[in-house]
PDB file of C-alpha atoms in Angstrom:
ATOM      1  CA  ASP A 236     101.133  95.615 120.152  1.00 88.00           C
ATOM      2  CA  VAL A 237     104.557  94.871 118.633  1.00 92.00           C
ATOM      3  CA  LEU A 238     103.279  92.652 115.816  1.00 93.00           C
ATOM      4  CA  TYR A 239     100.810  95.315 114.660  1.00 95.00           C
ATOM      5  CA  ARG A 240     103.520  98.008 114.714  1.00 96.00           C
ATOM      6  CA  ALA A 241     105.972  95.794 112.801  1.00 96.00           C
ATOM      7  CA  LEU A 242     103.415  95.021 110.104  1.00 96.00           C
ATOM      8  CA  LEU A 243     102.169  98.611 109.908  1.00 96.00           C
ATOM      9  CA  SER A 244     105.724  99.896 109.473  1.00 96.00           C
ATOM     10  CA  ARG A 245     106.071  97.778 106.300  1.00 97.00           C
ATOM     11  CA  ALA A 246     102.511  97.842 104.931  1.00 96.00           C
ATOM     12  CA  VAL A 247     101.335  99.517 101.744  1.00 95.00           C
ATOM     13  CA  ARG A 248      97.516  99.702 101.656  1.00 91.00           C
ATOM     14  CA  HIS A 249      97.651  97.335 104.654  1.00 91.00           C
ATOM     15  CA  GLU A 250      99.358  94.704 102.440  1.00 92.00           C
ATOM     16  CA  VAL A 251     102.589  92.985 103.472  1.00 95.00           C
ATOM     17  CA  ALA A 252     104.601  90.170 101.901  1.00 95.00           C
ATOM     18  CA  VAL A 253     106.021  87.892 104.580  1.00 96.00           C
ATOM     19  CA  THR A 254     108.305  84.913 104.842  1.00 94.00           C
ATOM     20  CA  PHE A 255     109.690  82.920 107.749  1.00 92.00           C
ATOM     21  CA  THR A 256     113.281  81.850 108.339  1.00 90.00           C
ATOM     22  CA  ASN A 257     115.684  80.514 110.892  1.00 87.00           C
ATOM     23  CA  THR A 258     119.489  80.674 110.767  1.00 90.00           C
ATOM     24  CA  ALA A 259     119.721  77.569 108.569  1.00 87.00           C
ATOM     25  CA  TYR A 260     117.704  79.269 105.799  1.00 89.00           C
ATOM     26  CA  ALA A 261     118.914  82.863 106.214  1.00 95.00           C
ATOM     27  CA  ASP A 262     120.525  82.928 102.752  1.00 96.00           C
ATOM     28  CA  MET A 263     117.213  81.982 101.154  1.00 95.00           C
ATOM     29  CA  ALA A 264     115.449  84.766 103.047  1.00 97.00           C
ATOM     30  CA  ARG A 265     118.090  87.260 101.912  1.00 98.00           C
ATOM     31  CA  ASN A 266     117.585  86.160  98.312  1.00 97.00           C
ATOM     32  CA  TRP A 267     113.799  86.437  98.712  1.00 97.00           C
ATOM     33  CA  VAL A 268     114.150  90.018  99.985  1.00 98.00           C
ATOM     34  CA  ARG A 269     116.585  90.913  97.175  1.00 97.00           C
ATOM     35  CA  TRP A 270     114.186  89.688  94.494  1.00 97.00           C
ATOM     36  CA  MET A 271     111.234  91.471  96.088  1.00 97.00           C
ATOM     37  CA  ARG A 272     113.246  94.710  96.193  1.00 97.00           C
ATOM     38  CA  PHE A 273     114.390  94.150  92.597  1.00 97.00           C
ATOM     39  CA  HIS A 274     110.727  94.228  91.550  1.00 97.00           C
ATOM     40  CA  GLY A 275     110.054  97.354  93.612  1.00 97.00           C
ATOM     41  CA  VAL A 276     108.278  95.544  96.425  1.00 97.00           C
ATOM     42  CA  HIS A 277     109.372  97.057  99.723  1.00 97.00           C
ATOM     43  CA  ASN A 278     106.391  96.139 101.885  1.00 97.00           C
ATOM     44  CA  VAL A 279     108.096  92.974 103.088  1.00 97.00           C
ATOM     45  CA  LEU A 280     108.708  91.548 106.529  1.00 98.00           C
ATOM     46  CA  VAL A 281     110.771  88.506 107.467  1.00 97.00           C
ATOM     47  CA  PHE A 282     109.670  86.608 110.558  1.00 94.00           C
ATOM     48  CA  ALA A 283     112.829  85.425 112.326  1.00 93.00           C
ATOM     49  CA  LEU A 284     112.421  82.061 113.980  1.00 88.00           C
ATOM     50  CA  ASP A 285     115.509  82.366 116.153  1.00 89.00           C
ATOM     51  CA  ARG A 286     117.259  85.268 117.854  1.00 92.00           C
ATOM     52  CA  ASP A 287     120.537  84.879 115.924  1.00 94.00           C
ATOM     53  CA  VAL A 288     118.932  85.272 112.502  1.00 94.00           C
ATOM     54  CA  TYR A 289     116.914  88.217 113.804  1.00 95.00           C
ATOM     55  CA  HIS A 290     120.071  90.102 114.787  1.00 97.00           C
ATOM     56  CA  GLU A 291     121.873  89.053 111.600  1.00 97.00           C
ATOM     57  CA  LEU A 292     119.122  90.270 109.247  1.00 98.00           C
ATOM     58  CA  GLU A 293     118.471  93.410 111.259  1.00 97.00           C
ATOM     59  CA  ARG A 294     122.175  94.378 110.965  1.00 97.00           C
ATOM     60  CA  GLU A 295     121.811  93.991 107.192  1.00 97.00           C
ATOM     61  CA  GLY A 296     118.894  96.422 107.053  1.00 97.00           C
ATOM     62  CA  ILE A 297     116.245  93.795 106.357  1.00 98.00           C
ATOM     63  CA  ALA A 298     112.842  94.388 107.956  1.00 97.00           C
ATOM     64  CA  VAL A 299     112.556  91.560 110.442  1.00 97.00           C
ATOM     65  CA  PHE A 300     110.251  90.609 113.308  1.00 96.00           C
ATOM     66  CA  TYR A 301     111.111  88.332 116.212  1.00 93.00           C
ATOM     67  CA  HIS A 302     109.227  87.326 119.312  1.00 84.00           C
ATOM     68  CA  ARG A 303     110.397  84.645 121.723  1.00 79.00           C
ATOM     69  CA  ALA A 304     107.145  82.714 121.093  1.00 70.00           C
ATOM     70  CA  LEU A 305     108.379  82.257 117.499  1.00 62.00           C
ATOM     71  CA  ALA A 306     111.603  80.591 118.594  1.00 63.00           C
ATOM     72  CA  VAL A 307     112.570  77.285 117.005  1.00 60.00           C
ATOM     73  CA  PRO A 308     115.994  75.634 116.742  1.00 56.00           C
ATOM     74  CA  PRO A 309     118.335  77.433 114.321  1.00 55.00           C
ATOM     75  CA  HIS A 310     119.143  74.277 112.327  1.00 59.00           C
ATOM     76  CA  ALA A 311     117.273  72.878 109.339  1.00 59.00           C
ATOM     77  CA  ALA A 312     114.213  70.776 110.148  1.00 63.00           C
ATOM     78  CA  PRO A 313     113.946  67.578 108.092  1.00 60.00           C
ATOM     79  CA  HIS A 314     110.890  67.206 105.847  1.00 61.00           C
ATOM     80  CA  GLY A 315     108.144  65.323 107.677  1.00 64.00           C
ATOM     81  CA  SER A 316     109.707  65.897 111.099  1.00 64.00           C
ATOM     82  CA  ARG A 317     107.951  67.120 114.237  1.00 71.00           C
ATOM     83  CA  GLU A 318     110.230  70.156 114.162  1.00 68.00           C
ATOM     84  CA  LEU A 319     108.981  71.118 110.713  1.00 63.00           C
ATOM     85  CA  SER A 320     105.374  70.603 111.796  1.00 64.00           C
ATOM     86  CA  ALA A 321     105.980  72.877 114.783  1.00 66.00           C
ATOM     87  CA  LEU A 322     107.516  75.508 112.511  1.00 67.00           C
ATOM     88  CA  VAL A 323     104.497  75.412 110.177  1.00 66.00           C
ATOM     89  CA  GLY A 324     102.180  75.715 113.177  1.00 71.00           C
ATOM     90  CA  ILE A 325     104.033  78.748 114.514  1.00 77.00           C
ATOM     91  CA  SER A 326     103.990  80.367 111.069  1.00 82.00           C
ATOM     92  CA  ALA A 327     100.247  79.775 110.690  1.00 84.00           C
ATOM     93  CA  ARG A 328      99.581  81.280 114.117  1.00 86.00           C
ATOM     94  CA  TYR A 329     101.402  84.494 113.216  1.00 87.00           C
ATOM     95  CA  VAL A 330      99.649  84.696 109.847  1.00 89.00           C
ATOM     96  CA  LEU A 331      96.318  84.399 111.664  1.00 90.00           C
ATOM     97  CA  GLU A 332      97.319  87.108 114.140  1.00 91.00           C
ATOM     98  CA  ALA A 333      98.254  89.433 111.262  1.00 93.00           C
ATOM     99  CA  LEU A 334      94.936  88.769 109.529  1.00 92.00           C
ATOM    100  CA  LYS A 335      93.045  89.467 112.780  1.00 92.00           C
ATOM    101  CA  ARG A 336      94.779  92.849 112.854  1.00 94.00           C
ATOM    102  CA  GLY A 337      93.360  93.718 109.441  1.00 92.00           C
ATOM    103  CA  PHE A 338      96.379  93.118 107.207  1.00 92.00           C
ATOM    104  CA  SER A 339      96.347  91.397 103.826  1.00 90.00           C
ATOM    105  CA  LEU A 340      99.324  89.077 103.499  1.00 92.00           C
ATOM    106  CA  LEU A 341     101.258  87.484 100.713  1.00 92.00           C
ATOM    107  CA  VAL A 342     102.836  84.537 102.536  1.00 92.00           C
ATOM    108  CA  SER A 343     105.739  82.964 100.713  1.00 92.00           C
ATOM    109  CA  ASP A 344     108.346  80.332 101.373  1.00 90.00           C
ATOM    110  CA  ALA A 345     111.798  81.908 101.478  1.00 92.00           C
ATOM    111  CA  ASP A 346     112.983  79.756  98.554  1.00 90.00           C
ATOM    112  CA  VAL A 347     110.482  81.335  96.127  1.00 92.00           C
ATOM    113  CA  VAL A 348     111.739  83.760  93.480  1.00 92.00           C
ATOM    114  CA  PHE A 349     109.146  86.079  91.964  1.00 93.00           C
ATOM    115  CA  LEU A 350     109.626  87.126  88.354  1.00 94.00           C
ATOM    116  CA  GLN A 351     107.505  90.252  88.778  1.00 94.00           C
ATOM    117  CA  ASP A 352     105.731  92.217  91.512  1.00 94.00           C
ATOM    118  CA  PRO A 353     103.357  89.601  92.959  1.00 92.00           C
ATOM    119  CA  PHE A 354     100.942  92.239  94.276  1.00 91.00           C
ATOM    120  CA  GLU A 355     100.509  93.683  90.780  1.00 91.00           C
ATOM    121  CA  TYR A 356     100.128  90.194  89.348  1.00 89.00           C
ATOM    122  CA  PHE A 357      97.327  89.196  91.712  1.00 86.00           C
ATOM    123  CA  ALA A 358      95.579  92.564  91.398  1.00 86.00           C
ATOM    124  CA  GLY A 359      95.524  92.103  87.617  1.00 83.00           C
ATOM    125  CA  LEU A 360      93.810  88.712  87.647  1.00 80.00           C
ATOM    126  CA  GLU A 361      90.242  88.779  86.417  1.00 72.00           C
ATOM    127  CA  GLY A 362      87.891  88.449  89.368  1.00 70.00           C
ATOM    128  CA  SER A 363      90.715  88.905  91.885  1.00 66.00           C
ATOM    129  CA  HIS A 364      88.547  91.263  93.924  1.00 68.00           C
ATOM    130  CA  ALA A 365      86.276  88.336  94.765  1.00 61.00           C
ATOM    131  CA  VAL A 366      89.061  86.000  95.912  1.00 65.00           C
ATOM    132  CA  ASP A 367      90.036  85.680  99.567  1.00 66.00           C
ATOM    133  CA  LEU A 368      92.861  83.174  99.233  1.00 68.00           C
ATOM    134  CA  TYR A 369      95.235  81.931  96.544  1.00 72.00           C
ATOM    135  CA  VAL A 370      97.296  78.841  97.327  1.00 71.00           C
ATOM    136  CA  GLN A 371     100.131  77.277  95.404  1.00 72.00           C
ATOM    137  CA  GLU A 372     100.994  73.714  96.309  1.00 67.00           C
ATOM    138  CA  ASP A 373     104.670  72.952  95.939  1.00 65.00           C
ATOM    139  CA  GLY A 374     104.339  69.195  95.631  1.00 62.00           C
ATOM    140  CA  ALA A 375     106.248  68.565  98.846  1.00 57.00           C
ATOM    141  CA  GLY A 376     103.221  66.888 100.371  1.00 51.00           C
TER     142      GLY A 376
END
């Protein structure tokens, strides 16, 4: 199974940080990867939502996964649009598939910048062993 192999190739203790991008947001995904690497986090995988961004990021040495079922248009989807809803649905489906395969995921928007290793941060929270899901709402509705 290609998804399992892609996740396993990046996982540390079966944990992987993931983000999703298409060509329109490739620069944000690059920045996300740079900041993760800066903090020593290398168990990252970018889900490419179009073939062009897949090839682009792969050439740059960024761990990237693409499957034709992920494909969405390479342009930006307006907030509240059907395109954006479809993108969120595709992302959620792949997150679910990763969870079914036994991986723990840190799912992040590509425009997030972490100020420290997020895995260490969450592991250090009191009672974190009893938590299945942390969610941050970005106010975008």
